[in-house]
Short mmCIF file of C-alpha atoms and ligand atoms in Angstrom, two decimals:
data_model
loop_
_atom_site.label_atom_id
_atom_site.label_comp_id
_atom_site.label_asym_id
_atom_site.label_seq_id
_atom_site.Cartn_x
_atom_site.Cartn_y
_atom_site.Cartn_z
CA UNK M 1332 23.24 7.66 155.17
CA UNK M 1333 21.85 11.67 154.85
CA UNK M 1334 17.98 12.34 155.44
CA UNK M 1335 15.53 13.24 152.31
CA UNK M 1336 12.79 15.59 152.01
CA UNK M 1337 10.66 12.19 153.30
CA UNK M 1338 12.61 11.26 155.82
CA UNK M 1339 12.50 14.13 157.42
CA UNK M 1340 8.44 14.48 157.07
CA UNK M 1341 8.12 10.91 157.75
CA UNK M 1342 10.68 11.33 161.37
CA UNK M 1343 9.00 14.55 162.03
CA UNK M 1344 5.13 12.76 161.97
CA UNK M 1345 6.45 10.08 164.44
CA UNK M 1346 9.07 12.28 166.05
CA UNK M 1347 10.70 9.86 168.06
CA UNK M 1348 14.04 10.74 166.87
CA UNK M 1349 13.16 14.81 165.52
CA UNK M 1350 11.07 17.79 166.51
CA UNK M 1351 10.43 20.89 165.56
CA UNK M 1352 9.41 23.43 166.43
CA UNK M 1353 8.34 26.34 164.65
CA UNK M 1354 8.05 24.00 161.46
CA UNK M 1355 7.65 26.15 158.43
CA UNK M 1356 6.86 22.18 155.74
CA UNK M 1357 7.73 25.18 152.56
CA UNK M 1358 11.19 24.82 154.91
CA UNK M 1359 12.28 20.97 154.05
CA UNK M 1360 14.15 20.75 151.25
CA UNK M 1361 15.77 17.81 149.57
CA UNK M 1362 17.64 16.15 151.66
CA UNK M 1363 18.36 19.35 154.47
CA UNK M 1364 16.21 22.00 156.50
CA UNK M 1365 15.92 25.52 156.32
CA UNK M 1366 16.31 27.85 159.50
CA UNK M 1367 15.11 30.90 159.56
CA UNK M 1368 16.51 34.22 161.55
CA UNK M 1369 14.99 35.44 164.48
CA UNK M 1370 14.88 38.87 166.24
CA UNK M 1371 18.23 37.60 168.59
CA UNK M 1372 21.13 38.72 166.78
CA UNK M 1373 24.26 40.27 168.11
CA UNK M 1374 27.52 41.79 167.39
CA UNK M 1375 30.91 39.77 167.98
CA UNK M 1376 32.67 43.80 167.84
CA UNK M 1377 31.16 45.86 170.80
CA UNK M 1378 28.33 42.74 172.14
CA UNK M 1379 25.66 44.50 171.26
CA UNK M 1380 22.05 43.96 169.59
CA UNK M 1381 22.15 43.48 165.52
CA UNK M 1382 18.19 43.97 165.20
CA UNK M 1383 17.06 47.43 163.77
CA UNK M 1384 13.36 46.25 163.49
CA UNK M 1385 12.44 43.58 161.18
CA UNK M 1386 16.20 43.10 159.65
CA UNK M 1387 19.25 42.01 161.57
CA UNK M 1388 22.35 44.02 160.35
CA UNK M 1389 25.99 42.88 159.96
CA UNK M 1390 28.70 45.50 159.62
CA UNK M 1391 31.78 45.28 157.26
CA UNK M 1392 34.41 43.35 158.93
CA UNK M 1393 32.08 41.58 161.68
CA UNK M 1394 30.63 38.78 162.86
CA UNK M 1395 26.77 38.40 164.32
CA UNK M 1396 25.17 35.81 166.15
CA UNK M 1397 21.81 34.73 165.45
CA UNK M 1398 19.68 32.48 167.20
CA UNK M 1399 17.09 30.73 164.64
CA UNK M 1400 13.75 30.90 164.66
CA UNK M 1401 13.17 27.13 165.38
CA UNK M 1402 13.88 24.70 167.93
CA UNK M 1403 15.24 21.29 167.74
CA UNK M 1404 15.82 17.68 169.26
CA UNK M 1405 17.20 15.18 167.98
CA UNK M 1406 17.46 11.58 169.36
CA UNK M 1407 20.31 10.13 170.28
CA UNK M 1408 20.23 8.44 167.07
CA UNK M 1409 20.84 11.51 164.42
CA UNK M 1410 23.34 14.28 164.21
CA UNK M 1411 23.45 17.21 161.51
CA UNK M 1412 26.05 20.05 159.83
CA UNK M 1413 25.42 23.09 159.29
CA UNK M 1414 25.77 25.25 156.40
CA UNK M 1415 24.72 27.85 154.38
CA UNK M 1416 22.62 28.89 151.58
CA UNK M 1417 23.64 30.20 148.40
CA UNK M 1418 21.29 33.14 148.70
CA UNK M 1419 23.39 34.19 152.29
CA UNK M 1420 27.04 33.98 150.44
CA UNK M 1421 26.09 35.14 147.30
CA UNK M 1422 25.82 38.42 149.18
CA UNK M 1423 29.18 38.63 150.22
CA UNK M 1424 28.26 36.73 154.02
CA UNK M 1425 29.33 33.27 155.13
CA UNK M 1426 29.52 31.25 158.07
CA UNK M 1427 31.43 28.79 159.51
CA UNK M 1428 29.95 25.44 159.24
CA UNK M 1429 29.23 23.77 162.90
CA UNK M 1430 27.77 20.88 164.01
CA UNK M 1431 24.32 19.25 165.63
CA UNK M 1432 25.73 16.65 168.11
CA UNK M 1433 23.47 13.89 169.11
CA UNK M 1434 20.78 13.94 172.03
CA UNK M 1435 20.94 18.01 171.26
CA UNK M 1436 17.83 19.94 172.14
CA UNK M 1437 17.34 23.55 172.09
CA UNK M 1438 17.48 27.40 169.71
CA UNK M 1439 20.96 27.36 167.21
CA UNK M 1440 23.75 30.34 167.64
CA UNK M 1441 24.03 31.20 164.11
CA UNK M 1442 27.44 33.07 163.16
CA UNK M 1443 27.12 35.01 159.95
CA UNK M 1444 30.69 36.57 159.01
CA UNK M 1445 30.49 39.43 156.62
CA UNK M 1446 34.21 40.14 154.95
CA UNK M 1447 33.71 42.33 152.68
CA UNK M 1448 33.45 46.14 153.33
CA UNK M 1449 29.67 47.23 152.88
CA UNK M 1450 26.90 46.35 156.17
CA UNK M 1451 24.58 43.44 154.73
CA UNK M 1452 21.12 42.42 156.02
CA UNK M 1453 19.78 39.72 156.46
CA UNK M 1454 15.64 39.89 157.25
CA UNK M 1455 14.32 38.87 160.27
CA UNK M 1456 12.33 35.55 159.68
CA UNK M 1457 14.33 34.50 156.30
CA UNK M 1458 15.56 31.01 155.93
CA UNK M 1459 20.09 31.92 156.30
CA UNK M 1460 20.74 28.70 157.29
CA UNK M 1461 20.61 24.52 156.28
CA UNK M 1462 20.88 21.89 158.51
CA UNK M 1463 21.62 18.79 156.67
CA UNK M 1464 20.34 15.21 159.56
CA UNK M 1465 22.34 12.48 159.59
CA UNK M 1466 20.23 8.66 160.50
CA UNK M 1467 24.07 7.68 162.78
CA UNK M 1468 24.79 3.41 162.61
CA UNK M 1469 24.87 3.17 165.87
CA UNK M 1470 23.51 5.69 168.52
CA UNK M 1471 25.06 7.92 170.17
CA UNK M 1472 25.82 6.53 173.42
CA UNK M 1473 27.27 10.36 174.68
CA UNK M 1474 24.24 9.74 177.79
CA UNK M 1475 24.26 13.61 179.38
CA UNK M 1476 24.34 16.82 176.96
CA UNK M 1477 28.00 18.12 176.97
CA UNK M 1478 26.45 21.86 176.37
CA UNK M 1479 23.68 23.71 177.56
CA UNK M 1480 20.39 23.37 175.85
CA UNK M 1481 19.80 27.10 173.73
CA UNK M 1482 23.82 27.98 174.20
CA UNK M 1483 22.71 30.12 176.94
CA UNK M 1484 26.78 29.72 178.00
CA UNK M 1485 27.44 31.06 174.96
CA UNK M 1486 24.78 34.37 174.16
CA UNK M 1487 25.76 36.05 177.73
CA UNK M 1488 28.57 36.96 176.92
CA UNK M 1489 26.58 39.56 174.80
CA UNK M 1490 24.05 42.39 176.09
CA UNK M 1491 21.44 40.64 176.70
CA UNK M 1492 18.46 43.06 177.38
CA UNK M 1493 15.70 41.61 180.33
CA UNK M 1494 13.34 39.91 177.61
CA UNK M 1495 15.74 38.51 175.44
CA UNK M 1496 17.63 36.67 178.59
CA UNK M 1497 13.87 35.53 180.29
CA UNK M 1498 13.27 34.12 176.83
CA UNK M 1499 16.96 31.97 177.38
CA UNK M 1500 15.59 30.89 180.17
CA UNK M 1501 12.02 29.49 178.56
CA UNK M 1502 12.27 25.99 178.96
CA UNK M 1503 9.87 25.05 175.47
CA UNK M 1504 12.81 25.55 174.08
CA UNK M 1505 15.52 23.36 176.15
CA UNK M 1506 14.05 19.94 176.74
CA UNK M 1507 12.55 17.24 173.80
CA UNK M 1508 9.01 17.15 176.23
CA UNK M 1509 8.71 21.20 174.95
CA UNK M 1510 9.80 21.37 171.83
CA UNK M 1511 8.03 17.70 170.91
CA UNK M 1512 5.37 18.91 172.88
CA UNK M 1513 4.83 22.50 170.99
CA UNK M 1514 5.33 21.09 168.21
CA UNK M 1515 2.83 18.09 167.90
CA UNK M 1516 0.22 21.34 168.86
CA UNK M 1517 0.59 23.38 166.45
CA UNK M 1518 -1.34 23.22 162.70
CA UNK M 1519 1.24 22.14 160.58
CA UNK M 1520 2.40 19.04 162.47
CA UNK M 1521 -1.69 18.60 162.14
CA UNK M 1522 -1.02 19.70 158.62
CA UNK M 1523 1.68 17.47 158.11
CA UNK M 1524 -0.05 14.61 160.08
CA UNK M 1525 -2.83 14.59 157.53
CA UNK M 1526 -1.80 14.87 154.20
CA UNK M 1527 -0.01 11.23 155.62
CA UNK M 1528 -2.76 10.05 156.49
CA UNK M 1529 -4.82 11.74 153.64
CA UNK M 1530 -1.54 9.27 150.95
CA UNK M 1531 -2.59 6.21 153.12
CA UNK M 1532 -6.11 5.94 152.84
CA UNK M 1533 -6.07 7.34 149.38
CA UNK M 1534 -4.38 4.16 148.70
CA UNK M 1535 -6.37 1.76 150.33
CA UNK M 1536 -9.24 3.10 148.88
CA UNK M 1537 -7.78 2.25 145.37
CA UNK M 1538 -7.23 -1.34 146.76
CA UNK M 1539 -9.95 -1.75 148.18
CA UNK M 1540 -12.10 -0.67 144.45
CA UNK M 1541 -13.27 -4.41 143.42
CA UNK M 1542 -11.33 -3.75 139.93
CA UNK M 1543 -7.90 -3.04 141.25
CA UNK M 1544 -8.76 -5.78 143.41
CA UNK M 1545 -9.32 -8.77 141.38
CA UNK M 1546 -6.27 -8.49 139.13
CA UNK M 1547 -4.02 -8.18 142.18
CA UNK M 1548 -6.26 -11.62 142.78
CA UNK M 1549 -6.34 -12.87 139.56
CA UNK M 1550 -1.94 -11.62 139.48
CA UNK M 1551 -1.91 -13.76 142.75
CA UNK M 1552 -3.97 -17.17 141.76
CA UNK M 1553 -1.74 -16.84 138.24
CA UNK M 1554 1.66 -16.51 139.85
CA UNK M 1555 0.50 -19.42 142.84
CA UNK M 1556 -1.08 -21.10 139.68
CA UNK M 1557 2.49 -21.02 137.52
CA UNK M 1558 4.53 -22.02 140.96
CA UNK M 1559 2.87 -25.09 142.13
CA UNK M 1560 2.48 -26.26 137.88
CA UNK M 1561 5.96 -25.72 137.96
CA UNK M 1562 6.75 -27.91 140.96
CA UNK M 1563 4.22 -30.85 139.87
CA UNK M 1564 5.61 -30.43 135.55
CA UNK M 1565 9.84 -31.05 137.95
CA UNK M 1566 8.69 -34.09 139.66
N1 DCP O 1092 25.85 26.68 164.94
C1 DCP O 1092 25.47 26.05 165.95
C2 DCP O 1092 25.97 24.64 165.90
C3 DCP O 1092 25.68 24.05 166.84
N2 DCP O 1092 24.11 24.09 167.46
C4 DCP O 1092 24.40 23.37 169.04
C5 DCP O 1092 24.18 21.96 169.03
C6 DCP O 1092 25.38 21.37 169.31
O1 DCP O 1092 25.41 19.45 169.14
C7 DCP O 1092 25.72 22.33 170.17
C8 DCP O 1092 26.97 21.91 170.58
O2 DCP O 1092 28.31 21.75 169.47
P1 DCP O 1092 29.56 22.30 169.59
O3 DCP O 1092 30.12 20.83 170.33
O4 DCP O 1092 30.36 22.59 168.10
O5 DCP O 1092 30.07 23.76 170.32
P2 DCP O 1092 31.42 23.90 170.71
O6 DCP O 1092 31.94 24.34 169.94
O7 DCP O 1092 30.93 24.62 171.96
O8 DCP O 1092 32.04 22.53 171.08
P3 DCP O 1092 32.39 21.82 172.66
O9 DCP O 1092 31.28 20.89 172.33
O10 DCP O 1092 33.66 21.32 172.45
O11 DCP O 1092 32.34 22.31 173.57
O12 DCP O 1092 25.81 23.62 169.65
C9 DCP O 1092 24.21 25.48 168.07
O13 DCP O 1092 23.69 26.15 169.29
N3 DCP O 1092 24.50 26.36 167.24
#
């Protein structure tokens, strides 16, 4: 079953099946979450960084592998698929759709391909890929993650700077505890949490109003009374 925006928000608040950090609530769409481009991106052609200032340049007929800013953890009860955004493909870019395995933790490495004849740019921080998440009917029995978190195995094939290499070694984006812990301490998570408690509070305030509670009480009494009278009449 595909997760809606409400499902994603509920799961993020519980932090038992999904954690994302950094969390951008505006990126949660109807049935997906958009992920943004980080400043770590390399050309497949010559393995060099594709980042110039605040922009990632994708040369004609080349592919650039871009790390997302967001690190994601999902439990064994969820999987996902990565899809290109319309704003990206309408520029002439494409990327090969890939999968998010149950139990995965890490930043994602998304390969963006430019089959056109001109250089196309993606701004650092721009959301460029949509992730759709699905509940699994039964939890995956994959106990050992087959791929190393945040895929340094692939990134080390590029010419990494010392800082980039150090970043890939950081543990916060490579474990459930790291991603979940940072997410729960963030302002955006607190905002999401407050939103939920505000809704709960206003619902209970509404139900506790004397007029509302007497109408509900009256309705319940009428229904129960009706059932009792119906059965008495039957006998
Ligand atoms: N654009 C993407 C898509 C996925 N992943 C992460 C999440 C996935 O759970 C993990 C493994 O994805 P694949 O199974 O597609 O990886 P491989 O191509 O390496 O396949 P295999 O698992 O057969 O080694 O990589 C990623 O970093 N970037």
